[in-house]
CSV table of C-alpha atoms in Angstrom, one decimal:
chain,number,residue,atom,x,y,z
W,1,MET,CA,-24.4,13.2,-14.2
W,2,THR,CA,-24.9,13.1,-10.5
W,3,ARG,CA,-24.7,10.0,-8.4
W,4,GLN,CA,-28.5,9.9,-8.1
W,5,GLY,CA,-28.7,9.9,-12.0
W,6,PHE,CA,-26.9,6.6,-12.5
W,7,SER,CA,-28.9,3.6,-13.6
W,8,ARG,CA,-27.8,0.1,-12.8
W,9,GLN,CA,-26.0,-0.3,-16.2
W,10,GLU,CA,-24.4,3.2,-16.0
W,11,PHE,CA,-23.2,2.4,-12.5
W,12,LEU,CA,-21.7,-1.0,-13.6
W,13,ASP,CA,-20.1,0.6,-16.7
W,14,ALA,CA,-18.5,3.4,-14.6
W,15,LEU,CA,-17.3,0.8,-12.1
W,16,LYS,CA,-15.8,-1.3,-14.9
W,17,ALA,CA,-14.0,1.7,-16.4
W,18,GLY,CA,-12.6,2.5,-12.9
W,19,LEU,CA,-11.3,-1.0,-12.5
W,20,ASP,CA,-9.2,-0.8,-15.6
W,21,GLY,CA,-5.8,-2.3,-14.9
W,22,LEU,CA,-7.0,-5.2,-12.8
W,23,PRO,CA,-6.9,-8.7,-14.2
W,24,PRO,CA,-10.0,-9.3,-16.4
W,25,ALA,CA,-11.2,-12.2,-14.3
W,26,GLU,CA,-11.1,-10.0,-11.2
W,27,ILE,CA,-13.0,-7.3,-13.0
W,28,GLU,CA,-15.7,-9.7,-14.1
W,29,ASP,CA,-16.0,-11.1,-10.6
W,30,VAL,CA,-16.5,-7.7,-9.1
W,31,LEU,CA,-19.1,-6.7,-11.8
W,32,ARG,CA,-20.9,-10.0,-11.2
W,33,ASP,CA,-21.0,-9.3,-7.4
W,34,TYR,CA,-22.4,-5.8,-7.9
W,35,ALA,CA,-24.9,-6.9,-10.5
W,36,ALA,CA,-26.1,-9.6,-8.1
W,37,TYR,CA,-26.4,-7.0,-5.4
W,38,PHE,CA,-28.6,-4.8,-7.6
W,39,THR,CA,-30.8,-7.9,-8.5
W,40,ASP,CA,-31.1,-8.9,-4.8
W,41,ALA,CA,-32.0,-5.3,-3.8
W,42,GLN,CA,-34.6,-5.1,-6.5
W,43,GLU,CA,-36.2,-8.4,-5.5
W,44,ALA,CA,-36.4,-7.0,-2.0
W,45,GLY,CA,-38.4,-4.0,-3.4
W,46,ARG,CA,-35.7,-1.4,-3.4
W,47,SER,CA,-35.2,1.0,-6.3
W,48,GLU,CA,-32.0,1.2,-8.5
W,49,ASP,CA,-31.6,4.8,-7.3
W,50,SER,CA,-31.6,3.8,-3.6
W,51,VAL,CA,-29.0,1.1,-4.3
W,52,VAL,CA,-26.8,3.5,-6.3
W,53,GLN,CA,-27.1,6.1,-3.4
W,54,MET,CA,-26.1,3.4,-0.9
W,55,LEU,CA,-23.1,2.2,-2.9
W,56,GLY,CA,-21.9,5.7,-3.5
W,57,ASP,CA,-19.7,6.9,-6.3
W,58,PRO,CA,-18.6,4.1,-8.6
W,59,ILE,CA,-15.3,5.7,-9.5
W,60,GLN,CA,-14.4,6.1,-5.8
W,61,LEU,CA,-15.6,2.5,-5.2
W,62,ALA,CA,-13.4,1.3,-8.0
W,63,ARG,CA,-10.4,3.1,-6.5
W,64,ALA,CA,-11.0,1.5,-3.2
W,65,LEU,CA,-11.4,-2.0,-4.8
W,66,LYS,CA,-8.1,-1.5,-6.7
W,67,ALA,CA,-6.4,-0.5,-3.5
W,68,GLU,CA,-7.7,-3.6,-1.8
W,69,SER,CA,-6.6,-5.7,-4.7
W,70,GLY,CA,-3.1,-4.2,-4.5
W,71,LEU,CA,-2.9,-4.8,-0.8
W,72,ARG,CA,-4.0,-8.5,-1.3
W,73,GLN,CA,-1.3,-8.9,-3.9
W,74,LEU,CA,1.2,-7.3,-1.5
W,75,GLN,CA,0.3,-9.7,1.3
W,76,ALA,CA,0.4,-12.7,-1.1
W,77,ARG,CA,3.6,-11.8,-2.9
W,78,PRO,CA,5.6,-9.1,-1.2
W,79,SER,CA,8.0,-7.6,-3.7
W,80,PRO,CA,9.2,-4.1,-4.7
W,81,SER,CA,6.7,-4.1,-7.6
W,82,THR,CA,3.7,-5.0,-5.5
W,83,ILE,CA,4.8,-2.5,-2.8
W,84,LEU,CA,4.9,0.3,-5.5
W,85,GLY,CA,1.5,-0.9,-6.9
W,86,ALA,CA,-0.1,-0.8,-3.5
W,87,ILE,CA,1.3,2.7,-2.8
W,88,ALA,CA,0.1,3.9,-6.2
W,89,ALA,CA,-3.4,2.5,-5.6
W,90,LEU,CA,-3.7,3.9,-2.1
W,91,THR,CA,-2.4,7.3,-3.3
W,92,GLY,CA,-5.0,7.3,-6.1
W,93,LEU,CA,-7.6,6.6,-3.5
W,94,ALA,CA,-6.4,9.3,-1.1
W,95,MET,CA,-6.4,12.1,-3.7
W,96,LEU,CA,-9.4,13.7,-2.0
W,97,ASP,CA,-7.5,13.7,1.3
W,98,LEU,CA,-4.4,15.0,-0.3
W,99,PHE,CA,-4.4,18.3,1.7
W,100,VAL,CA,-4.8,16.4,4.9
W,101,LEU,CA,-2.3,13.7,4.2
W,102,LEU,CA,0.3,15.7,2.4
W,103,PRO,CA,2.0,17.2,5.5
W,104,VAL,CA,2.0,13.8,7.3
W,105,LEU,CA,3.2,12.0,4.2
W,106,SER,CA,5.9,14.6,3.7
W,107,ILE,CA,7.3,14.2,7.2
W,108,LEU,CA,7.2,10.4,6.9
W,109,LEU,CA,8.9,10.6,3.6
W,110,VAL,CA,11.7,12.7,5.0
W,111,VAL,CA,12.1,10.4,8.0
W,112,PHE,CA,12.2,7.3,5.8
W,113,LEU,CA,14.6,8.9,3.4
W,114,ALA,CA,16.9,9.9,6.3
W,115,LEU,CA,16.6,6.4,7.7
W,116,GLY,CA,17.6,4.9,4.4
W,117,LEU,CA,20.5,7.2,3.9
W,118,VAL,CA,21.8,6.5,7.4
W,119,ALA,CA,21.5,2.8,6.8
W,120,LEU,CA,23.4,3.1,3.5
W,121,ALA,CA,26.1,5.2,5.1
W,122,LEU,CA,26.5,2.7,8.0
W,123,ALA,CA,26.7,-0.2,5.5
W,124,LEU,CA,29.3,1.5,3.4
W,125,GLY,CA,31.3,2.8,6.3
W,126,GLY,CA,31.2,-0.6,8.0
W,127,SER,CA,32.3,-2.4,4.8
W,128,ALA,CA,35.1,0.1,4.4
W,129,ILE,CA,36.3,-0.5,8.0
W,130,VAL,CA,36.1,-4.3,7.6
W,131,LEU,CA,38.1,-4.1,4.3
W,132,HIS,CA,40.6,-1.7,5.8
W,133,SER,CA,41.2,-3.9,8.9
W,134,ALA,CA,41.5,-7.1,6.7
W,135,PHE,CA,43.8,-5.8,4.0
W,136,MET,CA,45.7,-2.7,5.3
W,137,TRP,CA,48.2,-4.0,7.8
W,138,ASP,CA,49.9,-0.9,9.2
W,139,GLY,CA,52.0,-2.6,11.9
W,140,ALA,CA,49.3,-2.4,14.5
W,141,PRO,CA,48.7,-5.5,16.7
W,142,LEU,CA,46.3,-8.1,15.4
W,143,LEU,CA,43.9,-7.4,18.2
W,144,ALA,CA,43.6,-3.8,17.0
W,145,HIS,CA,42.7,-5.0,13.5
W,146,LEU,CA,40.2,-7.5,15.0
W,147,GLY,CA,38.6,-4.6,17.0
W,148,GLN,CA,38.3,-2.5,13.8
W,149,ALA,CA,36.7,-5.4,12.0
W,150,LEU,CA,34.2,-5.9,14.8
W,151,VAL,CA,33.3,-2.2,14.8
W,152,GLY,CA,32.8,-2.5,11.0
W,153,PHE,CA,30.6,-5.6,11.4
W,154,GLY,CA,28.6,-3.6,14.1
W,155,PHE,CA,28.0,-0.8,11.7
W,156,ILE,CA,26.8,-3.3,9.1
W,157,ALA,CA,24.5,-5.0,11.6
W,158,LEU,CA,23.1,-1.6,12.6
W,159,ALA,CA,22.5,-0.9,8.9
W,160,VAL,CA,20.6,-4.1,8.6
W,161,CYS,CA,18.5,-3.3,11.7
W,162,LEU,CA,17.6,0.1,10.3
W,163,SER,CA,16.7,-1.4,6.9
W,164,CYS,CA,14.4,-3.8,8.8
W,165,LEU,CA,12.8,-0.9,10.7
W,166,PHE,CA,12.3,0.9,7.3
W,167,LEU,CA,10.5,-2.1,5.9
W,168,LEU,CA,8.4,-2.6,9.0
W,169,GLY,CA,7.5,1.1,9.0
W,170,LEU,CA,6.6,0.9,5.3
W,171,ASN,CA,4.4,-2.1,6.0
W,172,ALA,CA,2.7,-0.4,8.9
W,173,GLY,CA,2.1,2.8,6.8
W,174,LEU,CA,0.5,0.8,4.0
W,175,ARG,CA,-1.7,-1.0,6.5
W,176,ALA,CA,-2.7,2.3,8.1
W,177,MET,CA,-3.5,3.8,4.7
W,178,ALA,CA,-5.5,0.8,3.8
W,179,ALA,CA,-7.5,1.0,7.0
W,180,HIS,CA,-8.1,4.7,6.3
W,181,ALA,CA,-9.2,3.8,2.7
W,182,ARG,CA,-11.7,1.3,4.0
W,183,ARG,CA,-13.1,3.7,6.5
W,184,TYR,CA,-13.2,6.5,3.9
W,185,THR,CA,-15.2,4.5,1.3
W,186,ARG,CA,-17.4,2.6,3.8
W,187,LEU,CA,-16.7,-0.6,1.9
W,188,LEU,CA,-17.0,-2.7,5.0
W,189,THR,CA,-20.7,-1.8,5.5
W,190,SER,CA,-22.0,-1.0,2.0
W,191,SER,CA,-20.2,-3.4,-0.3
W,192,PRO,CA,-21.6,-6.8,-1.3
W,193,ARG,CA,-18.0,-8.0,-1.4
W,194,SER,CA,-17.4,-7.2,2.3
W,195,GLY,CA,-19.4,-10.2,3.4
W,196,ALA,CA,-17.2,-12.4,1.3
W,197,ALA,CA,-14.0,-10.8,2.5
W,198,SER,CA,-14.7,-11.3,6.2
């Protein structure tokens, strides 16, 4: 069945199936908005077919709405589970762009993995240096042990800074993917929910 072959009810049913996994209240809200959009367009003299063509593929639209929902949850309650949910939703949305995004995402993944490993190594090394300077008195002057401890604390502070850079980069990446998703699906211009979101 092509996009032009969808009736209003088939479009809404496909949209509902694509939104599976969202809270039921949010699904009903989305369906109500799109049903009202069809009603308003028909009252203005437009056909169902023209509305379906303007809205696009309901499955792709559902992916975009799920991605936006995941990003709203991430902004409201940042946690590892909401980060993973947003990444999963955006990845599902970007499946068509996989060949374009795969090289970029691969490079970013390697950079973030290296950043994480360096931060972990610095934290472990700094902790080992601090513990060594605190508990292993080898006859060196107190000032030498204090210097070692400060170097260890410096490594730990650097690890914390790298971890913060990692989180900032992850946040920026998610925002960039969300902006791409919005552009890709034309939600800002063709969705009845876009007026409510702005």
